[in-house]
Amino acid sequence: MNRLCGSSMQAILTASANISAGWGDCFLCGGIESMSRVKRRGFNWSPNPTLVKELPNAYINMGITAENVADLYRISREEQEEFALKSHLKATRANSEGNFSNELVTITSNGNEAYQDDCIRPDSTLESMSNLKPVFIEGGSVTAATSSPLTDGVVFSLICSEEFAMSHSLRPIAAIVSGAVTGCHPELMGLGPISSTNLALERAGWEVSDIDIFELNEAFSSQSIACIRELGLNPETVNIDGGALAIGHPLGASGARITCKAASILHRTGSQRAIASMCIGGGMGISIALEAL
């Protein structure tokens, strides 16, 4: 299925709905994306003529949406860089403490083993970030450091009913309580998690204050900061092992990654409730509410 950035999280929500409807009892959900092989727009770029005429914002650059959010919420470049640095520092600490060990699978290619994420930069500094030029508009505030980096990734998770887990001696770590997908203005697509999270909370019967762990996909610093502000989140509960600014955002895999990460942190810390949420290019947000078992 295709919901752009939210595809693998949508797969998890669809599996949950199918199980609730009695249309299955076990699903393997996830996604894969090789961003390093994504085709670039070149001089021969051929957009859909009807979309360009009727809905030109369908082709808006995601970096421009990040600039729009930064302008709307008056988020300075310095604040964006501080947020990005914290993401790298948290991911560095989590990696050194082994918090990714149960989430990474070693792969072998041409006799070489890859067992560690190369994207995290423990040597990141505010000084090095401040030397970067704006990427998307002249005089803008969004740089490569405050945008999620180009990465490849694959994530899969097993979603099943309680009965299936018991009959197959499986130990589930979290239950799916609710989920939601909402729309927002394409030019401000990074704000999608605000409405989708509020709807997921409403469906779960929870308040923001009930959430112990919040996994927010860091497509850009600006939209992450805006979502944290608008939702009234405690920053100490958000992306405690770092986020996409440090780990990367392989589009088809990210939704499953942050959902699994939220469940993993619940299990590791003994916390009770979590939300995983992300913005979606084109103007959407998707969220999932989890409860520890």
CSV table of C-alpha atoms in Angstrom, one decimal:
chain,number,residue,atom,x,y,z
A,1,MET,CA,0.0,0.0,0.0
A,2,ASN,CA,1.1,3.6,-0.6
A,3,ARG,CA,0.7,6.5,1.8
A,4,LEU,CA,4.0,8.0,1.0
A,5,CYS,CA,6.0,8.6,4.2
A,6,GLY,CA,3.3,6.9,6.3
A,7,SER,CA,3.0,3.7,4.2
A,8,SER,CA,4.5,1.2,6.7
A,9,MET,CA,2.5,2.7,9.6
A,10,GLN,CA,-0.6,2.5,7.5
A,11,ALA,CA,0.2,-1.2,6.9
A,12,ILE,CA,0.3,-1.7,10.7
A,13,LEU,CA,-3.0,0.2,11.2
A,14,THR,CA,-4.6,-1.8,8.4
A,15,ALA,CA,-3.5,-5.1,9.9
A,16,SER,CA,-4.9,-4.0,13.2
A,17,ALA,CA,-8.2,-3.2,11.6
A,18,ASN,CA,-8.3,-6.5,9.8
A,19,ILE,CA,-7.6,-8.4,13.0
A,20,SER,CA,-10.4,-6.4,14.8
A,21,ALA,CA,-12.8,-7.3,11.9
A,22,GLY,CA,-11.9,-11.0,12.1
A,23,TRP,CA,-10.3,-10.9,8.6
A,24,GLY,CA,-7.0,-12.3,9.8
A,25,ASP,CA,-5.0,-13.0,12.9
A,26,CYS,CA,-1.4,-12.4,11.9
A,27,PHE,CA,0.3,-10.0,9.5
A,28,LEU,CA,3.9,-9.1,8.7
A,29,CYS,CA,3.9,-5.3,8.3
A,30,GLY,CA,6.7,-3.0,7.3
A,31,GLY,CA,8.4,-1.3,4.4
A,32,ILE,CA,11.6,-0.7,2.5
A,33,GLU,CA,13.1,2.3,0.9
A,34,SER,CA,16.4,2.8,-0.9
A,35,MET,CA,16.7,6.6,-0.9
A,36,SER,CA,20.2,6.4,-2.3
A,37,ARG,CA,18.6,5.0,-5.5
A,38,VAL,CA,15.7,7.4,-5.8
A,39,LYS,CA,15.5,9.1,-9.2
A,40,ARG,CA,16.3,12.8,-9.1
A,41,ARG,CA,14.3,15.4,-10.9
A,42,GLY,CA,16.3,16.5,-13.9
A,43,PHE,CA,15.8,18.7,-16.9
A,44,ASN,CA,13.4,16.1,-18.4
A,45,TRP,CA,11.1,16.1,-15.4
A,46,SER,CA,7.6,15.5,-16.6
A,47,PRO,CA,4.9,16.2,-14.0
A,48,ASN,CA,1.2,15.3,-14.6
A,49,PRO,CA,-0.2,18.2,-16.6
A,50,THR,CA,-3.6,18.0,-14.9
A,51,LEU,CA,-2.1,18.1,-11.4
A,52,VAL,CA,0.2,21.0,-12.3
A,53,LYS,CA,-2.8,23.0,-13.5
A,54,GLU,CA,-5.4,22.0,-10.9
A,55,LEU,CA,-3.3,21.3,-7.9
A,56,PRO,CA,0.2,22.8,-8.3
A,57,ASN,CA,1.0,22.3,-4.6
A,58,ALA,CA,1.0,18.6,-5.2
A,59,TYR,CA,4.6,19.1,-6.4
A,60,ILE,CA,5.8,21.5,-3.7
A,61,ASN,CA,9.3,20.8,-2.5
A,62,MET,CA,9.3,19.3,1.0
A,63,GLY,CA,12.1,21.7,2.0
A,64,ILE,CA,9.9,24.6,1.1
A,65,THR,CA,7.2,23.3,3.4
A,66,ALA,CA,9.8,23.2,6.2
A,67,GLU,CA,10.7,26.8,5.5
A,68,ASN,CA,7.0,27.7,5.6
A,69,VAL,CA,6.5,26.1,9.0
A,70,ALA,CA,9.7,27.9,10.3
A,71,ASP,CA,8.3,31.2,9.1
A,72,LEU,CA,4.8,30.6,10.5
A,73,TYR,CA,6.0,29.6,13.9
A,74,ARG,CA,9.0,32.0,14.0
A,75,ILE,CA,11.4,29.1,14.5
A,76,SER,CA,15.0,30.4,14.1
A,77,ARG,CA,17.8,28.6,12.4
A,78,GLU,CA,19.6,28.4,15.7
A,79,GLU,CA,16.6,26.7,17.4
A,80,GLN,CA,16.5,24.2,14.5
A,81,GLU,CA,20.2,23.4,14.8
A,82,GLU,CA,20.0,22.9,18.5
A,83,PHE,CA,17.1,20.5,18.0
A,84,ALA,CA,19.1,18.6,15.3
A,85,LEU,CA,22.2,18.4,17.5
A,86,LYS,CA,20.2,17.0,20.4
A,87,SER,CA,18.9,14.3,18.0
A,88,HIS,CA,22.4,13.2,17.1
A,89,LEU,CA,23.5,13.3,20.8
A,90,LYS,CA,20.6,11.2,21.9
A,91,ALA,CA,21.1,8.7,19.1
A,92,THR,CA,24.8,8.5,19.9
A,93,ARG,CA,24.1,7.8,23.5
A,94,ALA,CA,21.4,5.3,22.7
A,95,ASN,CA,23.8,3.5,20.3
A,96,SER,CA,26.6,3.4,22.9
A,97,GLU,CA,24.2,2.0,25.5
A,98,GLY,CA,23.0,-0.7,23.1
A,99,ASN,CA,19.5,0.6,22.7
A,100,PHE,CA,19.5,-0.2,19.0
A,101,SER,CA,20.9,-3.7,19.4
A,102,ASN,CA,17.5,-5.4,19.4
A,103,GLU,CA,16.4,-3.4,16.4
A,104,LEU,CA,19.3,-3.9,13.9
A,105,VAL,CA,19.9,-6.9,11.7
A,106,THR,CA,23.3,-7.5,10.3
A,107,ILE,CA,23.4,-7.8,6.5
A,108,THR,CA,26.2,-9.3,4.4
A,109,SER,CA,27.2,-8.1,0.9
A,110,ASN,CA,30.2,-9.3,-1.1
A,111,GLY,CA,31.5,-10.9,2.0
A,112,ASN,CA,31.3,-7.7,4.1
A,113,GLU,CA,29.1,-7.4,7.1
A,114,ALA,CA,27.1,-4.2,7.9
A,115,TYR,CA,25.9,-4.2,11.5
A,116,GLN,CA,25.9,-0.5,12.5
A,117,ASP,CA,24.0,2.5,11.4
A,118,ASP,CA,26.4,4.9,9.7
A,119,CYS,CA,24.1,7.9,9.7
A,120,ILE,CA,24.5,9.0,13.3
A,121,ARG,CA,27.1,11.7,13.7
A,122,PRO,CA,28.6,11.8,17.2
A,123,ASP,CA,31.0,14.6,16.2
A,124,SER,CA,28.2,17.0,15.3
A,125,THR,CA,28.5,20.5,16.7
A,126,LEU,CA,26.5,23.7,16.5
A,127,GLU,CA,29.5,25.4,15.0
A,128,SER,CA,29.7,22.9,12.1
A,129,MET,CA,26.0,23.3,11.5
A,130,SER,CA,26.2,27.0,11.5
A,131,ASN,CA,28.6,27.0,8.6
A,132,LEU,CA,26.1,25.2,6.2
A,133,LYS,CA,24.3,27.2,3.6
A,134,PRO,CA,20.5,27.1,3.4
A,135,VAL,CA,19.4,24.4,1.0
A,136,PHE,CA,16.0,25.3,-0.3
A,137,ILE,CA,15.7,29.1,-0.6
A,138,GLU,CA,18.3,31.9,-0.5
A,139,GLY,CA,18.3,33.4,3.0
A,140,GLY,CA,16.3,30.5,4.4
A,141,SER,CA,16.8,28.8,7.7
A,142,VAL,CA,16.6,25.1,6.7
A,143,THR,CA,19.9,23.4,6.0
A,144,ALA,CA,21.1,19.9,5.4
A,145,ALA,CA,21.8,19.5,9.1
A,146,THR,CA,18.1,20.4,10.0
A,147,SER,CA,16.7,18.1,7.3
A,148,SER,CA,16.5,14.3,7.6
A,149,PRO,CA,19.5,12.7,5.7
A,150,LEU,CA,19.4,10.4,2.7
A,151,THR,CA,19.3,6.8,4.0
A,152,ASP,CA,18.3,3.3,3.0
A,153,GLY,CA,16.3,1.1,5.4
A,154,VAL,CA,13.9,-1.8,5.9
A,155,VAL,CA,11.7,-2.5,8.9
A,156,PHE,CA,9.2,-5.2,9.5
A,157,SER,CA,7.0,-6.1,12.5
A,158,LEU,CA,4.7,-8.9,13.4
A,159,ILE,CA,1.1,-7.7,14.2
A,160,CYS,CA,-1.2,-10.4,15.5
A,161,SER,CA,-4.2,-11.1,17.8
A,162,GLU,CA,-3.7,-11.9,21.4
A,163,GLU,CA,-5.0,-15.4,20.7
A,164,PHE,CA,-2.5,-16.0,17.9
A,165,ALA,CA,0.3,-14.8,20.2
A,166,MET,CA,-0.7,-17.2,23.0
A,167,SER,CA,-1.2,-20.2,20.7
A,168,HIS,CA,2.3,-19.7,19.2
A,169,SER,CA,4.1,-18.9,22.4
A,170,LEU,CA,4.9,-15.3,21.3
A,171,ARG,CA,5.4,-12.6,23.8
A,172,PRO,CA,3.8,-9.3,22.6
A,173,ILE,CA,5.3,-6.1,24.0
A,174,ALA,CA,2.6,-3.6,23.1
A,175,ALA,CA,-1.0,-3.4,22.0
A,176,ILE,CA,-2.4,-1.1,19.3
A,177,VAL,CA,-5.1,1.0,21.0
A,178,SER,CA,-6.0,3.4,18.2
A,179,GLY,CA,-4.8,5.2,15.1
A,180,ALA,CA,-5.7,8.1,12.9
A,181,VAL,CA,-4.9,9.7,9.5
A,182,THR,CA,-5.8,13.3,8.9
A,183,GLY,CA,-5.3,15.9,6.2
A,184,CYS,CA,-3.6,19.3,6.4
A,185,HIS,CA,-2.5,22.1,4.0
A,186,PRO,CA,0.1,20.7,1.5
A,187,GLU,CA,2.2,23.8,2.0
A,188,LEU,CA,2.4,23.0,5.8
A,189,MET,CA,2.5,19.2,5.5
A,190,GLY,CA,4.9,19.0,8.5
A,191,LEU,CA,2.1,19.9,10.8
A,192,GLY,CA,0.1,16.8,10.0
A,193,PRO,CA,1.0,15.0,13.3
A,194,ILE,CA,-0.9,17.6,15.3
A,195,SER,CA,-4.3,16.7,14.1
A,196,SER,CA,-3.7,13.0,13.6
A,197,THR,CA,-2.3,12.7,17.1
A,198,ASN,CA,-5.2,14.6,18.6
A,199,LEU,CA,-7.6,12.3,16.8
A,200,ALA,CA,-5.7,9.1,17.9
A,201,LEU,CA,-5.8,10.4,21.5
A,202,GLU,CA,-9.5,11.0,21.3
A,203,ARG,CA,-10.2,7.6,19.9
A,204,ALA,CA,-8.1,6.0,22.7
A,205,GLY,CA,-9.8,8.1,25.3
A,206,TRP,CA,-6.4,9.5,26.4
A,207,GLU,CA,-5.0,13.0,27.0
A,208,VAL,CA,-1.6,14.2,26.0
A,209,SER,CA,-0.6,14.1,29.7
A,210,ASP,CA,-1.2,10.3,29.6
A,211,ILE,CA,1.6,9.7,27.1
A,212,ASP,CA,4.9,8.5,28.5
A,213,ILE,CA,6.8,8.1,25.2
A,214,PHE,CA,6.4,10.0,22.0
A,215,GLU,CA,8.1,9.0,18.7
A,216,LEU,CA,7.8,11.9,16.2
A,217,ASN,CA,9.4,11.4,12.8
A,218,GLU,CA,11.9,14.2,12.4
A,219,ALA,CA,11.5,15.0,8.7
A,220,PHE,CA,12.8,18.5,9.5
A,221,SER,CA,13.7,20.3,12.7
A,222,SER,CA,11.2,23.1,12.1
A,223,GLN,CA,8.1,20.9,11.7
A,224,SER,CA,9.2,18.7,14.7
A,225,ILE,CA,9.5,21.8,16.9
A,226,ALA,CA,6.2,23.1,15.7
A,227,CYS,CA,4.4,19.8,16.5
A,228,ILE,CA,5.9,19.6,19.9
A,229,ARG,CA,4.8,23.1,20.7
A,230,GLU,CA,1.2,22.7,19.4
A,231,LEU,CA,0.7,19.4,21.1
A,232,GLY,CA,2.1,20.6,24.3
A,233,LEU,CA,4.5,17.7,24.6
A,234,ASN,CA,7.2,17.4,27.2
A,235,PRO,CA,10.4,17.4,25.1
A,236,GLU,CA,12.0,14.9,27.5
A,237,THR,CA,9.5,12.3,26.3
A,238,VAL,CA,10.1,12.9,22.6
A,239,ASN,CA,12.5,10.7,20.6
A,240,ILE,CA,14.6,9.7,23.6
A,241,ASP,CA,16.9,7.6,21.5
A,242,GLY,CA,17.2,10.2,18.8
A,243,GLY,CA,15.1,10.7,15.7
A,244,ALA,CA,15.2,10.8,11.9
A,245,LEU,CA,17.5,13.8,11.8
A,246,ALA,CA,20.2,11.5,13.1
A,247,ILE,CA,18.9,8.1,12.0
A,248,GLY,CA,17.4,9.0,8.6
A,249,HIS,CA,14.1,8.8,7.0
A,250,PRO,CA,13.8,6.0,4.4
A,251,LEU,CA,10.2,6.8,3.5
A,252,GLY,CA,8.6,3.4,3.2
A,253,ALA,CA,10.3,2.1,6.3
A,254,SER,CA,10.0,5.1,8.7
A,255,GLY,CA,6.5,4.5,9.9
A,256,ALA,CA,7.2,1.0,11.0
A,257,ARG,CA,10.5,2.1,12.5
A,258,ILE,CA,9.1,4.7,14.9
A,259,THR,CA,6.2,2.4,15.8
A,260,CYS,CA,8.5,-0.4,16.7
A,261,LYS,CA,10.8,2.0,18.5
A,262,ALA,CA,7.9,3.3,20.6
A,263,ALA,CA,7.0,-0.3,21.5
A,264,SER,CA,10.6,-1.1,22.2
A,265,ILE,CA,11.1,1.9,24.6
A,266,LEU,CA,7.9,1.0,26.4
A,267,HIS,CA,9.2,-2.5,27.0
A,268,ARG,CA,12.7,-1.3,28.0
A,269,THR,CA,11.7,1.5,30.3
A,270,GLY,CA,8.6,0.0,31.9
A,271,SER,CA,6.5,2.9,30.6
A,272,GLN,CA,2.8,2.4,29.8
A,273,ARG,CA,1.6,4.5,26.9
A,274,ALA,CA,3.1,5.8,23.7
A,275,ILE,CA,2.3,7.6,20.5
A,276,ALA,CA,4.2,7.3,17.2
A,277,SER,CA,3.4,10.0,14.6
A,278,MET,CA,4.7,11.4,11.4
A,279,CYS,CA,3.9,14.0,8.7
A,280,ILE,CA,3.3,12.9,5.1
A,281,GLY,CA,4.2,14.7,2.0
A,282,GLY,CA,1.2,16.1,0.2
A,283,GLY,CA,-0.5,17.2,3.4
A,284,MET,CA,-1.3,14.4,5.9
A,285,GLY,CA,-0.5,13.1,9.3
A,286,ILE,CA,-0.6,9.6,10.7
A,287,SER,CA,-0.5,8.5,14.3
A,288,ILE,CA,-0.7,5.3,16.3
A,289,ALA,CA,-1.4,4.8,20.0
A,290,LEU,CA,0.3,1.9,21.8
A,291,GLU,CA,-0.1,0.5,25.3
A,292,ALA,CA,2.5,-1.7,27.0
A,293,LEU,CA,1.6,-5.4,27.7
